[in-house]
Amino acid sequence: MSAIVELKDVRKSFGNLEVLRGVTFNVNRGEVAAIIGQSGSGKSTALRCMDRLETIQGGSMLICGHQLHDDDVDLKSLRRDVGMVFQSYNLFPHLTVVQNIMLAPRMVKGIKAKEAREIADTVISKVGLREKMDYYPEQLSGGQQQRVAIARSLAMEPKLMLFDEVTSALDPQLTGEVLRVMEQLAADGMTMILVTHEMAFARKVADRVIYMRDGKVHEMGSSDILRTPATPELASFVSESAEH
Amino acid sequence: MTYQFDFGAVLAYWPLLLEGIWTTLRLTFFSTVFGILIGAFCAVIRTGGSSWARAVISLYVEFIRNTPLLVQAYFLIFGIASLGIRLPILVGATIALTVNIGAYTTEIVRAGIESIHRGQLEAATCLGLSRTQTYLHVVIRPALERVYPALSSQYVLLMLASSIVSSVGVEELFGMSNRIQSETFRNFEIFVVLGIIYLLLAMLVRTGFTLLGLAMFPRRRKLGTSL
Amino acid sequence: MNSAFILSLLKGLWGTIVLSLLTFLFGGLIGFVIALARISPIAAVSRAAAAYIEITQGLPLLVLMGLCFYGPSIFGYDSFSPLAAATFALTLYASAYLGEIWRGCIQAVAKPQWEAAECLGFTRWQRMRAVILPQALRIAIPPTVGFMVQIVKNTSIASLVVGYAELSYNAKIINNATFQPFLYFGIAALMYFAICYPLSVQSRALERKLNVGHR
């Protein structure tokens, strides 16, 4: 197995606040990695750095063959290789579901409308929302919007998908439908990194669990570490999460 | 009350009035088209350009918004003439109105652009859209849709304000009143007739904008809600 | 540049200021009545106020000027002086806009407060005076200051139909004599700017302060 994501001693500050203080881990092709930790531990920032929404200031980051610390990193091809799904969905409110999905294939890859429509058909079926093709985002529930956002990313056929707390804004029922879509993606062999609070989901689907604390990887391993944590900090984090 | 109203004397000049209406509508149309182009362009620079370009735009906007249209029209039209440049009067008037409405449009569109959530930009970035593509499809279009009601009102005001260029000799609807006045001396009746025509024109322009809005913004047409 | 011309511009500026103040005074008084009428529980009153606003805002100020200048003599009054006619027309104009602005402010605070005051057993007018208006006043100040800018700018139109000698009028006269449009209209524009820009800045600052206070 080859690593598709390699972080070595990654550092990042916002002003005087050092958010990432030397983060190192790898994720292999086809793996599902869950990053967990308290808010403020730097997990979302680490994820956002991987799609270059934030630039790193130290260390190195290799994502799908792109060395992100280089100034001449080819952002366009990086973003073709990496898909990102956000907590707040960020669907384009003035476009219908199918237009949301077709926009990037047409603009970025220059695909013809008819072909883009076929791609949209395929990915929207994957998330089970074919009948909502011509709806506007505001007509959909939060869970449905998030599934459309996933489909929109999939339409670019990424090699790696990043999920930034994608169920945090949803109530439990709607969370379930989004997690099922993600589980199916994992089963299809997609490489995924997710920042999440869903311990049960991480336990079930993640090949690798990364526990971050104070801007560093505090403990890392298979999902077994959630059952038998090695450090007292992870142990208390897991038991706190279970209470909620 | 001994005064005898005589609207017939004024209405007898209907061909002049019609010509005036046509000129007013043409002035309004061209100033609207150019005004929106200038306004959208300046708003983009105002929100994302270099710091000196922003300063230039904000100087333009503040200066126009804090001085009267009449003085701007005098300054531009008599000014251009004093340089020895001969422009058709309608062109000069269109320039004056466009410079004026462009500044108001800039402010309105800027507010629309600033109301677009940062997450929208991040989503577009992550999908690989270029800066220009993002601006066109993810920023400007929804921004225009959002501020469209405010823009419509502003352009109805523009149509009414275009009467001011009669003072530099444009024979648009209001300008025609001078001619009718000097021939009929029915001053009050003229203004009553003009008032009614302007009220109808305001309704016409408003309806035009509403229909255009429905054509341009399918989301609005389908859901009937504002963005 | 000629000092007599500058003096004439300054005199014009004084005319602009006088007309602006008169307009704000009378426009404000009538605008307040319009605002109250607009939210009146009597449907006919509220509809009449709405029609007044709709019609006044649908007319060019120039047409209002003409109606106010030539109208009074028809109804048997002596014809108005330019200042009186201009004040009359601008008052109509300002009262419609201020009425609409203030109606918005009153309604913004009214809904929740209204019910609370109702429970306390106030009469309608007591509620209005003791509860609604003091709060509405606070949020009304920024847009009102902003509208003063519109008043000052629109006094320039009084130079046209009614021929009131204010800043634009005097600038035009000077230009007819000197034919230096960039210079004299430029100075006139700067004078308007000197009045309007501080008002605009103040309006925005008040608006920001209000928003911070509300959060």
XYZ file of C-alpha atoms in Angstrom:
686
model
C 0.000 0.000 0.000
C 1.284 3.431 -0.904
C 0.728 6.595 1.090
C -1.468 9.133 -0.691
C -1.201 11.625 2.168
C 2.038 12.306 4.024
C 2.295 14.951 6.744
C 5.693 15.549 8.293
C 6.116 17.935 11.218
C 3.455 20.322 9.822
C 3.249 23.696 11.535
C 0.709 26.474 11.237
C -0.016 29.621 13.248
C -2.701 32.251 13.141
C -0.929 35.348 14.396
C 0.593 34.409 17.735
C -1.561 31.345 18.104
C 0.240 28.160 17.061
C -2.515 25.812 15.942
C -0.451 22.985 14.427
C 2.727 22.238 16.343
C 4.379 19.500 14.337
C 1.783 17.100 12.960
C 3.003 13.859 11.390
C 0.941 11.018 9.921
C 0.323 9.100 6.701
C -2.843 7.844 5.058
C -2.685 5.086 2.453
C -4.701 4.730 -0.722
C -8.141 3.286 0.002
C -7.949 3.965 3.707
C -10.485 5.789 5.830
C -8.843 7.972 8.469
C -10.801 9.663 11.239
C -9.280 12.647 12.993
C -10.776 13.197 16.434
C -10.081 15.574 19.289
C -11.451 18.464 21.313
C -12.365 21.697 19.560
C -9.250 23.794 19.287
C -7.016 20.747 18.907
C -6.190 21.788 15.337
C -7.978 18.940 13.565
C -10.052 21.109 11.221
C -7.068 23.297 10.436
C -5.015 20.227 9.516
C -7.752 19.137 7.135
C -8.093 22.577 5.566
C -4.339 22.672 4.974
C -4.628 19.474 2.918
C -6.740 21.273 0.308
C -4.646 24.417 0.658
C -7.479 26.500 2.072
C -4.782 27.348 4.597
C -1.080 27.417 3.816
C 1.334 25.622 6.104
C 4.321 27.423 7.546
C 6.626 24.555 8.447
C 7.207 20.880 7.733
C 5.977 19.188 4.581
C 2.728 17.912 3.231
C 2.436 15.572 0.251
C -1.136 15.140 -1.018
C -1.808 12.907 -4.056
C 1.691 13.644 -5.301
C 1.478 17.426 -4.786
C 4.058 18.944 -2.462
C 1.970 21.631 -0.768
C 4.809 23.598 0.716
C 6.088 24.539 -2.758
C 5.025 27.944 -3.953
C 4.508 26.606 -7.466
C 2.176 23.809 -6.386
C -0.367 23.245 -9.146
C -3.516 24.203 -7.267
C -5.798 23.392 -10.140
C -4.717 19.781 -10.371
C -4.505 19.468 -6.570
C -8.157 20.419 -6.381
C -9.117 17.989 -9.101
C -7.555 15.243 -7.022
C -9.029 16.314 -3.694
C -12.707 16.781 -2.849
C -13.904 18.624 0.236
C -17.206 18.554 2.082
C -17.988 21.217 4.683
C -19.990 21.352 7.881
C -22.270 24.039 6.428
C -22.750 22.229 3.049
C -21.975 25.415 1.087
C -24.223 24.509 -1.800
C -24.742 27.378 -4.234
C -28.207 28.676 -3.309
C -29.040 30.150 -6.734
C -28.431 26.869 -8.575
C -30.518 23.710 -8.630
C -29.107 20.415 -7.376
C -28.082 19.300 -10.843
C -26.586 22.711 -11.671
C -24.602 22.621 -8.435
C -23.164 19.286 -9.475
C -22.504 20.166 -13.108
C -20.825 23.524 -12.483
C -17.308 22.326 -11.689
C -17.075 19.530 -14.309
C -18.123 22.049 -16.950
C -16.025 24.993 -15.758
C -12.913 23.211 -14.571
C -12.743 20.201 -16.862
C -14.565 21.766 -19.804
C -16.939 18.838 -20.100
C -19.924 19.286 -22.444
C -23.343 19.835 -20.902
C -24.752 16.476 -21.983
C -21.847 14.513 -20.590
C -21.836 16.558 -17.373
C -25.498 15.745 -17.006
C -24.697 12.018 -17.203
C -22.013 12.415 -14.539
C -24.526 14.266 -12.368
C -27.014 11.431 -12.877
C -24.473 8.880 -11.688
C -23.301 10.709 -8.587
C -26.752 11.850 -7.498
C -27.938 8.254 -7.689
C -25.033 7.256 -5.451
C -26.361 9.542 -2.728
C -29.945 8.463 -3.415
C -31.438 11.797 -4.443
C -32.285 11.334 -8.111
C -35.804 12.635 -7.637
C -34.434 15.938 -6.239
C -32.356 16.865 -9.298
C -34.247 20.065 -10.106
C -34.804 21.265 -6.565
C -33.061 24.277 -5.089
C -30.944 23.771 -1.951
C -33.363 25.633 0.297
C -36.071 23.109 -0.597
C -34.009 20.247 0.849
C -33.403 19.105 4.419
C -29.951 19.572 5.908
C -29.153 15.897 5.421
C -30.205 15.993 1.800
C -28.167 19.140 1.193
C -25.118 17.461 2.656
C -25.619 14.428 0.414
C -25.825 16.756 -2.586
C -22.589 18.393 -1.443
C -20.961 14.961 -1.358
C -22.286 14.218 -4.849
C -20.955 17.562 -6.068
C -17.472 16.598 -4.889
C -17.744 13.118 -6.357
C -18.567 14.560 -9.770
C -14.967 15.720 -10.046
C -13.805 12.097 -9.510
C -11.381 12.931 -6.717
C -8.704 10.520 -5.474
C -9.128 11.758 -1.927
C -12.157 13.100 -0.084
C -11.954 15.348 2.965
C -14.934 15.674 5.310
C -14.918 18.545 7.789
C -17.394 17.755 10.587
C -20.038 17.120 7.974
C -22.728 15.969 10.391
C -22.189 18.502 13.170
C -24.984 20.775 11.973
C -27.486 17.926 11.622
C -29.846 16.310 14.081
C -29.413 12.563 14.747
C -31.938 11.298 12.181
C -30.385 13.300 9.348
C -26.893 12.403 10.529
C -27.694 8.750 9.859
C -28.523 9.260 6.183
C -25.293 11.154 5.554
C -23.181 8.592 7.403
C -24.715 5.770 5.349
C -23.637 7.526 2.153
C -20.128 7.921 3.517
C -20.021 4.300 4.576
C -20.936 3.246 1.048
C -18.181 5.462 -0.337
C -15.684 3.800 1.990
C -16.897 0.388 0.867
C -16.339 1.466 -2.749
C -12.701 2.038 -1.903
C -12.547 5.863 -1.734
C -9.681 7.283 0.289
C -11.274 9.468 2.949
C -10.108 11.653 5.790
C -12.784 12.877 8.128
C -12.781 15.183 11.063
C -15.648 13.929 13.166
C -17.373 13.745 16.504
C -19.159 10.522 15.593
C -17.199 7.976 17.646
C -19.475 5.101 16.713
C -18.965 5.833 13.042
C -15.195 6.135 13.452
C -15.109 2.831 15.306
C -17.093 1.119 12.577
C -15.631 2.553 9.380
C -12.189 4.030 10.092
C -9.057 2.019 9.290
C -7.011 4.560 11.139
C -7.900 6.852 14.026
C -5.815 9.952 14.726
C -6.347 11.629 18.076
C -5.147 15.233 18.056
C -4.472 17.315 21.115
C -2.912 20.794 21.396
C -1.851 20.893 17.748
C -0.143 17.492 17.747
C -0.991 13.864 17.081
C -1.372 12.503 20.575
C -2.288 8.941 19.769
C -2.799 7.080 16.507
C -3.661 3.536 15.461
C -6.421 1.299 14.181
C -9.935 1.912 15.435
C -9.067 -0.433 18.310
C -7.504 2.518 20.133
C -11.012 3.786 20.744
C -11.745 0.617 22.684
C -8.403 0.329 24.419
C -6.746 3.757 24.497
C -3.060 3.815 25.388
C -3.021 7.351 26.810
C -5.183 8.596 29.663
C -6.111 11.705 27.586
C -7.682 9.649 24.811
C -9.362 7.431 27.387
C -11.055 10.408 28.995
C -11.898 11.931 25.586
C -13.581 8.685 24.512
C -15.552 8.382 27.721
C -16.602 12.062 27.547
C -17.793 11.573 23.971
C -19.771 8.518 24.995
C -21.709 10.583 27.514
C -23.001 12.988 24.885
C -62.250 79.611 -8.005
C -62.419 81.322 -11.343
C -59.589 79.505 -13.059
C -60.625 77.478 -16.088
C -58.530 74.364 -16.495
C -57.624 73.606 -20.052
C -55.897 70.258 -20.368
C -56.888 70.040 -24.012
C -54.411 72.758 -24.928
C -51.606 70.681 -23.412
C -52.765 67.341 -24.754
C -52.908 68.826 -28.238
C -49.136 68.608 -28.084
C -49.211 64.836 -27.705
C -46.661 64.203 -30.481
C -44.125 66.260 -28.535
C -44.989 64.445 -25.328
C -44.616 61.092 -27.057
C -41.251 62.106 -28.443
C -40.227 63.213 -24.957
C -41.322 59.900 -23.449
C -39.323 58.017 -26.065
C -36.203 60.085 -25.302
C -36.646 59.605 -21.554
C -36.952 55.849 -21.994
C -33.897 55.692 -24.255
C -31.847 57.758 -21.794
C -32.978 55.514 -18.958
C -32.264 52.331 -20.918
C -28.698 53.214 -21.906
C -27.817 54.652 -18.500
C -29.192 51.497 -16.896
C -27.156 49.141 -19.073
C -23.907 51.085 -18.723
C -24.612 51.864 -15.077
C -24.975 48.199 -14.168
C -21.821 47.269 -16.066
C -19.810 50.037 -14.405
C -21.354 49.342 -11.020
C -20.664 45.601 -11.128
C -17.111 46.194 -12.360
C -16.362 48.789 -9.680
C -17.980 46.670 -6.972
C -15.707 43.733 -7.837
C -12.646 45.970 -7.620
C -13.959 47.620 -4.481
C -14.198 44.236 -2.754
C -11.204 42.423 -4.211
C -8.833 44.821 -5.961
C -5.488 46.243 -4.887
C -5.597 48.838 -2.151
C -4.984 51.811 -4.444
C -7.670 50.675 -6.892
C -10.106 50.371 -3.988
C -9.195 53.890 -2.876
C -9.870 55.267 -6.374
C -13.263 53.546 -6.557
C -14.270 54.665 -3.104
C -13.267 58.249 -3.957
C -15.483 58.068 -7.062
C -18.407 56.596 -5.132
C -18.183 59.059 -2.245
C -17.805 62.065 -4.481
C -20.773 61.198 -6.667
C -23.011 60.231 -3.760
C -22.293 63.431 -1.897
C -22.849 65.951 -4.689
C -26.018 66.744 -6.682
C -26.657 65.157 -10.069
C -27.403 68.602 -11.476
C -23.928 69.907 -10.672
C -22.357 66.690 -11.982
C -24.261 67.138 -15.237
C -23.189 70.786 -15.544
C -19.597 69.881 -14.723
C -19.405 67.052 -17.252
C -21.486 68.413 -20.099
C -20.372 72.047 -20.030
C -16.875 70.870 -19.089
C -16.556 68.552 -22.073
C -17.882 71.305 -24.309
C -15.338 73.778 -22.928
C -12.562 71.415 -24.039
C -13.806 71.917 -27.573
C -15.175 68.372 -27.846
C -18.528 68.288 -29.622
C -20.765 65.513 -28.342
C -24.400 65.008 -29.270
C -26.349 66.257 -26.275
C -27.966 62.871 -25.720
C -24.540 61.239 -25.472
C -23.399 63.837 -22.961
C -26.549 63.341 -20.910
C -26.126 59.571 -20.989
C -22.533 59.946 -19.779
C -23.620 62.200 -16.904
C -26.424 59.854 -15.848
C -24.188 56.787 -16.177
C -21.394 58.280 -14.093
C -23.993 59.108 -11.456
C -25.917 55.832 -11.352
C -22.674 53.833 -11.618
C -21.642 55.045 -8.165
C -24.964 54.084 -6.569
C -24.895 50.710 -8.308
C -21.370 50.107 -7.025
C -22.502 50.586 -3.449
C -25.539 48.334 -3.833
C -23.677 45.527 -5.611
C -20.827 45.786 -3.120
C -23.280 45.163 -0.300
C -24.517 42.127 -2.238
C -21.017 40.767 -2.753
C -20.169 41.251 0.900
C -23.272 39.308 1.873
C -21.981 36.196 0.078
C -20.755 33.793 2.719
C -17.055 32.906 2.787
C -18.006 29.225 2.691
C -19.333 29.726 -0.843
C -15.924 30.913 -1.979
C -14.195 28.026 -0.231
C -16.535 25.514 -1.846
C -15.837 26.994 -5.282
C -12.095 27.025 -4.592
C -12.112 23.391 -3.518
C -14.004 22.434 -6.661
C -11.145 23.951 -8.634
C -12.918 27.008 -10.054
C -10.584 29.835 -10.977
C -10.895 33.239 -9.358
C -12.727 34.636 -12.364
C -15.084 31.666 -12.603
C -15.797 31.912 -8.895
C -16.574 35.599 -9.181
C -18.851 35.157 -12.181
C -20.817 32.113 -11.084
C -20.661 31.998 -7.306
C -20.338 35.667 -6.297
C -21.775 38.132 -8.820
C -24.848 36.199 -9.883
C -26.243 35.483 -6.426
C -25.134 38.955 -5.271
C -27.139 40.576 -8.069
C -30.098 38.351 -7.308
C -29.952 39.352 -3.667
C -29.786 43.116 -4.252
C -32.082 43.114 -7.279
C -35.030 44.774 -5.458
C -32.776 47.602 -4.241
C -31.298 47.985 -7.721
C -34.764 48.157 -9.306
C -35.826 50.970 -6.978
C -32.624 52.850 -7.701
C -33.207 52.630 -11.444
C -36.800 53.833 -11.149
C -35.331 56.840 -9.341
C -32.866 57.207 -12.208
C -35.727 57.432 -14.694
C -37.330 60.185 -12.606
C -34.003 61.956 -12.114
C -33.272 61.901 -15.837
C -35.674 64.864 -15.990
C -32.792 66.914 -14.594
C -30.831 66.752 -17.854
C -33.542 68.917 -19.410
C -31.558 71.729 -17.758
C -28.675 71.201 -20.171
C -31.028 71.273 -23.125
C -32.054 67.658 -23.591
C -35.591 67.485 -24.917
C -36.685 64.469 -22.960
C -40.166 64.389 -21.453
C -39.586 67.195 -18.967
C -37.650 69.279 -21.462
C -40.668 69.273 -23.736
C -42.578 71.183 -21.065
C -40.607 74.334 -21.832
C -41.745 74.288 -25.418
C -45.368 73.583 -24.602
C -45.271 76.184 -21.833
C -44.060 78.950 -24.098
C -46.776 78.214 -26.638
C -49.784 77.582 -24.390
C -48.997 79.363 -21.097
C -50.885 76.499 -19.436
C -48.150 76.036 -16.816
C -50.078 74.207 -14.161
C -51.844 71.840 -16.547
C -48.511 70.898 -18.096
C -47.123 69.802 -14.769
C -50.250 67.826 -13.956
C -49.989 66.010 -17.290
C -46.255 65.421 -16.831
C -46.892 64.132 -13.318
C -49.397 61.569 -14.533
C -47.115 60.461 -17.364
C -44.162 60.077 -14.978
C -46.265 58.041 -12.548
C -47.194 55.714 -15.413
C -43.583 55.558 -16.590
C -42.450 54.694 -13.062
C -44.934 51.824 -13.051
C -43.756 50.747 -16.492
C -40.071 50.745 -15.514
C -40.845 48.896 -12.276
C -42.834 46.267 -14.161
C -40.020 45.963 -16.683
C -37.546 45.281 -13.908
C -39.838 42.735 -12.288
C -40.232 40.822 -15.558
C -36.512 41.021 -16.280
C -35.835 39.729 -12.779
C -38.090 36.749 -13.340
C -36.317 36.013 -16.608
C -32.830 36.354 -15.149
C -33.297 34.589 -11.844
C -35.028 31.226 -12.329
C -34.790 30.439 -8.635
C -36.847 33.495 -7.812
C -39.343 32.630 -10.544
C -39.818 29.110 -9.240
C -39.787 29.682 -5.487
C -40.903 33.304 -5.293
C -38.578 33.909 -2.363
C -35.654 36.277 -2.207
C -32.197 34.820 -1.897
C -10.551 82.977 -10.136
C -12.392 86.065 -9.047
C -13.219 86.885 -5.442
C -16.606 88.328 -6.383
C -17.501 84.984 -7.928
C -16.388 83.096 -4.842
C -18.477 85.411 -2.726
C -21.448 84.729 -4.977
C -20.917 80.975 -4.570
C -20.791 81.393 -0.798
C -24.037 83.340 -0.923
C -25.507 80.512 -2.955
C -24.267 78.065 -0.354
C -26.137 80.040 2.287
C -29.289 79.757 0.168
C -28.752 76.008 -0.024
C -28.378 75.750 3.740
C -31.492 77.834 4.438
C -33.609 75.775 2.029
C -32.218 72.510 3.439
C -33.058 73.483 7.002
C -36.570 74.624 6.109
C -37.143 71.407 4.179
C -35.911 69.258 7.024
C -38.063 71.131 9.522
C -41.344 71.005 7.587
C -40.599 67.688 5.884
C -39.878 66.182 9.270
C -43.083 67.471 10.846
C -45.302 66.252 8.034
C -43.261 63.084 7.622
C -43.942 62.230 11.250
C -47.658 62.615 10.694
C -47.403 60.476 7.557
C -45.547 57.771 9.471
C -48.223 57.664 12.156
C -50.989 57.710 9.558
C -49.312 54.861 7.717
C -49.528 52.584 10.761
C -52.974 53.774 11.765
C -55.471 51.021 12.592
C -58.025 52.873 10.474
C -57.629 51.348 7.037
C -58.673 54.449 5.117
C -56.083 56.624 6.869
C -53.306 54.118 6.347
C -54.234 53.671 2.686
C -54.339 57.422 2.113
C -50.859 57.770 3.601
C -49.603 54.893 1.436
C -51.041 56.559 -1.669
C -49.424 59.863 -0.714
C -46.045 58.159 -0.402
C -46.493 56.176 -3.605
C -47.461 59.213 -5.682
C -44.871 61.574 -4.267
C -42.091 59.030 -4.756
C -43.270 58.352 -8.302
C -42.932 61.985 -9.411
C -39.733 63.737 -10.398
C -38.900 66.515 -7.970
C -38.970 68.907 -10.933
C -42.642 68.141 -11.510
C -43.376 68.718 -7.825
C -41.562 72.054 -8.119
C -43.726 73.047 -11.082
C -46.949 72.057 -9.340
C -46.006 73.972 -6.201
C -44.845 77.018 -8.108
C -47.817 77.419 -10.445
C -50.486 75.712 -8.358
C -51.156 78.280 -5.602
C -52.075 81.145 -7.935
C -54.671 78.940 -9.586
C -56.329 78.330 -6.270
C -56.581 82.032 -5.656
C -53.417 82.621 -3.643
C -50.786 85.114 -4.615
C -48.047 83.303 -6.437
C -45.396 81.882 -4.155
C -41.926 83.298 -3.903
C -39.219 80.958 -5.237
C -38.142 80.075 -1.683
C -41.718 79.350 -0.584
C -42.454 77.235 -3.654
C -39.162 75.326 -3.325
C -39.768 74.704 0.374
C -43.291 73.536 -0.409
C -42.135 71.065 -3.077
C -39.162 69.760 -1.095
C -41.378 69.388 1.973
C -43.747 67.135 0.040
C -40.801 65.125 -1.239
C -39.017 64.845 2.108
C -42.167 64.038 4.069
C -42.911 61.048 1.835
C -39.422 59.574 2.249
C -39.078 60.402 5.946
C -42.570 59.059 6.569
C -41.608 55.772 4.952
C -38.257 55.571 6.778
C -39.824 56.309 10.165
C -42.715 53.930 9.602
C -40.094 51.191 9.131
C -38.355 52.195 12.366
C -41.564 52.275 14.382
C -42.650 48.907 13.079
C -39.220 47.423 13.722
C -39.591 47.990 17.462
C -43.339 47.829 17.582
C -44.237 44.175 17.185
C -42.808 42.555 20.313
C -42.954 45.698 22.434
C -46.499 46.402 21.376
C -47.798 43.229 22.925
C -45.827 43.720 26.116
C -47.213 47.232 26.495
C -50.696 46.010 25.704
C -50.502 43.594 28.611
C -49.637 46.488 30.902
C -52.934 48.157 30.011
C -51.604 51.279 28.279
C -53.812 53.052 25.780
C -52.633 53.088 22.200
C -51.198 56.604 22.387
C -49.553 55.941 25.767
C -47.912 52.858 24.339
C -46.707 54.878 21.401
C -45.280 57.703 23.479
C -43.853 55.836 26.410
C -42.637 52.626 24.812
C -42.397 52.664 21.047
C -41.239 56.129 20.016
C -38.239 56.432 22.365
C -36.852 53.184 20.968
C -37.813 53.958 17.386
C -35.998 57.276 17.685
C -32.735 55.483 18.405
C -32.831 53.371 15.261
C -34.278 56.227 13.190
C -31.349 58.566 13.670
C -28.802 56.969 11.268
C -31.134 56.756 8.229
C -32.505 60.218 9.000
C -29.032 61.738 8.989
C -28.411 59.821 5.759
C -31.542 61.300 4.232
C -30.364 64.828 5.085
C -27.747 64.266 2.401
C -30.531 63.652 -0.118
C -32.262 66.857 0.974
C -29.153 68.984 0.594
C -28.419 67.526 -2.853
C -31.996 67.920 -4.024
C -32.185 71.588 -3.063
C -30.115 72.078 -6.231
C -33.252 71.337 -8.246
C -34.866 74.471 -6.829
C -32.599 76.407 -9.182
C -34.509 75.118 -12.196
C -38.294 75.564 -12.426
C -38.784 78.001 -9.558
C -35.454 79.771 -10.002
C -34.420 79.941 -6.345
C -30.909 81.373 -6.084
C -28.915 78.724 -4.305
C -25.470 77.241 -4.934
C -26.131 75.526 -8.290
C -28.033 78.542 -9.561
C -25.238 80.963 -8.750
C -22.630 78.572 -10.178
C -24.596 78.419 -13.419
C -24.807 82.227 -13.599
C -21.065 82.531 -13.038
C -20.384 79.913 -15.689
C -22.518 81.821 -18.169
C -20.276 84.848 -17.570
C -16.885 83.135 -17.440
C -17.335 79.853 -19.272
C -14.999 78.050 -16.878
C -17.241 75.081 -16.030
C -14.596 72.835 -14.499
C -13.477 75.546 -12.121
C -16.783 76.935 -10.877
C -18.888 73.785 -10.965
C -15.900 72.035 -9.394
C -15.884 74.509 -6.503
C -19.666 74.263 -6.167
C -19.400 70.461 -6.075
C -16.734 70.672 -3.369
C -19.002 72.933 -1.318
C -21.848 70.423 -1.548
C -19.389 67.681 -0.696
C -18.211 69.604 2.354
C -21.757 69.528 3.733
C -22.858 66.083 2.586
C -19.794 63.956 3.206
C -19.626 64.587 6.978
C -23.334 63.756 7.195
C -22.780 60.497 5.282
C -19.864 59.537 7.483
C -21.822 60.381 10.595
C -24.808 58.355 9.419
C -22.645 55.280 8.813
C -20.864 55.676 12.150
C -24.190 55.919 14.002
C -25.457 52.896 12.107
C -22.406 50.862 13.122
C -22.718 51.940 16.725
C -26.358 50.916 16.734
C -25.558 47.495 15.281
C -22.877 46.877 17.880
C -25.287 47.900 20.622
C -27.875 45.469 19.334
C -25.610 42.429 19.380
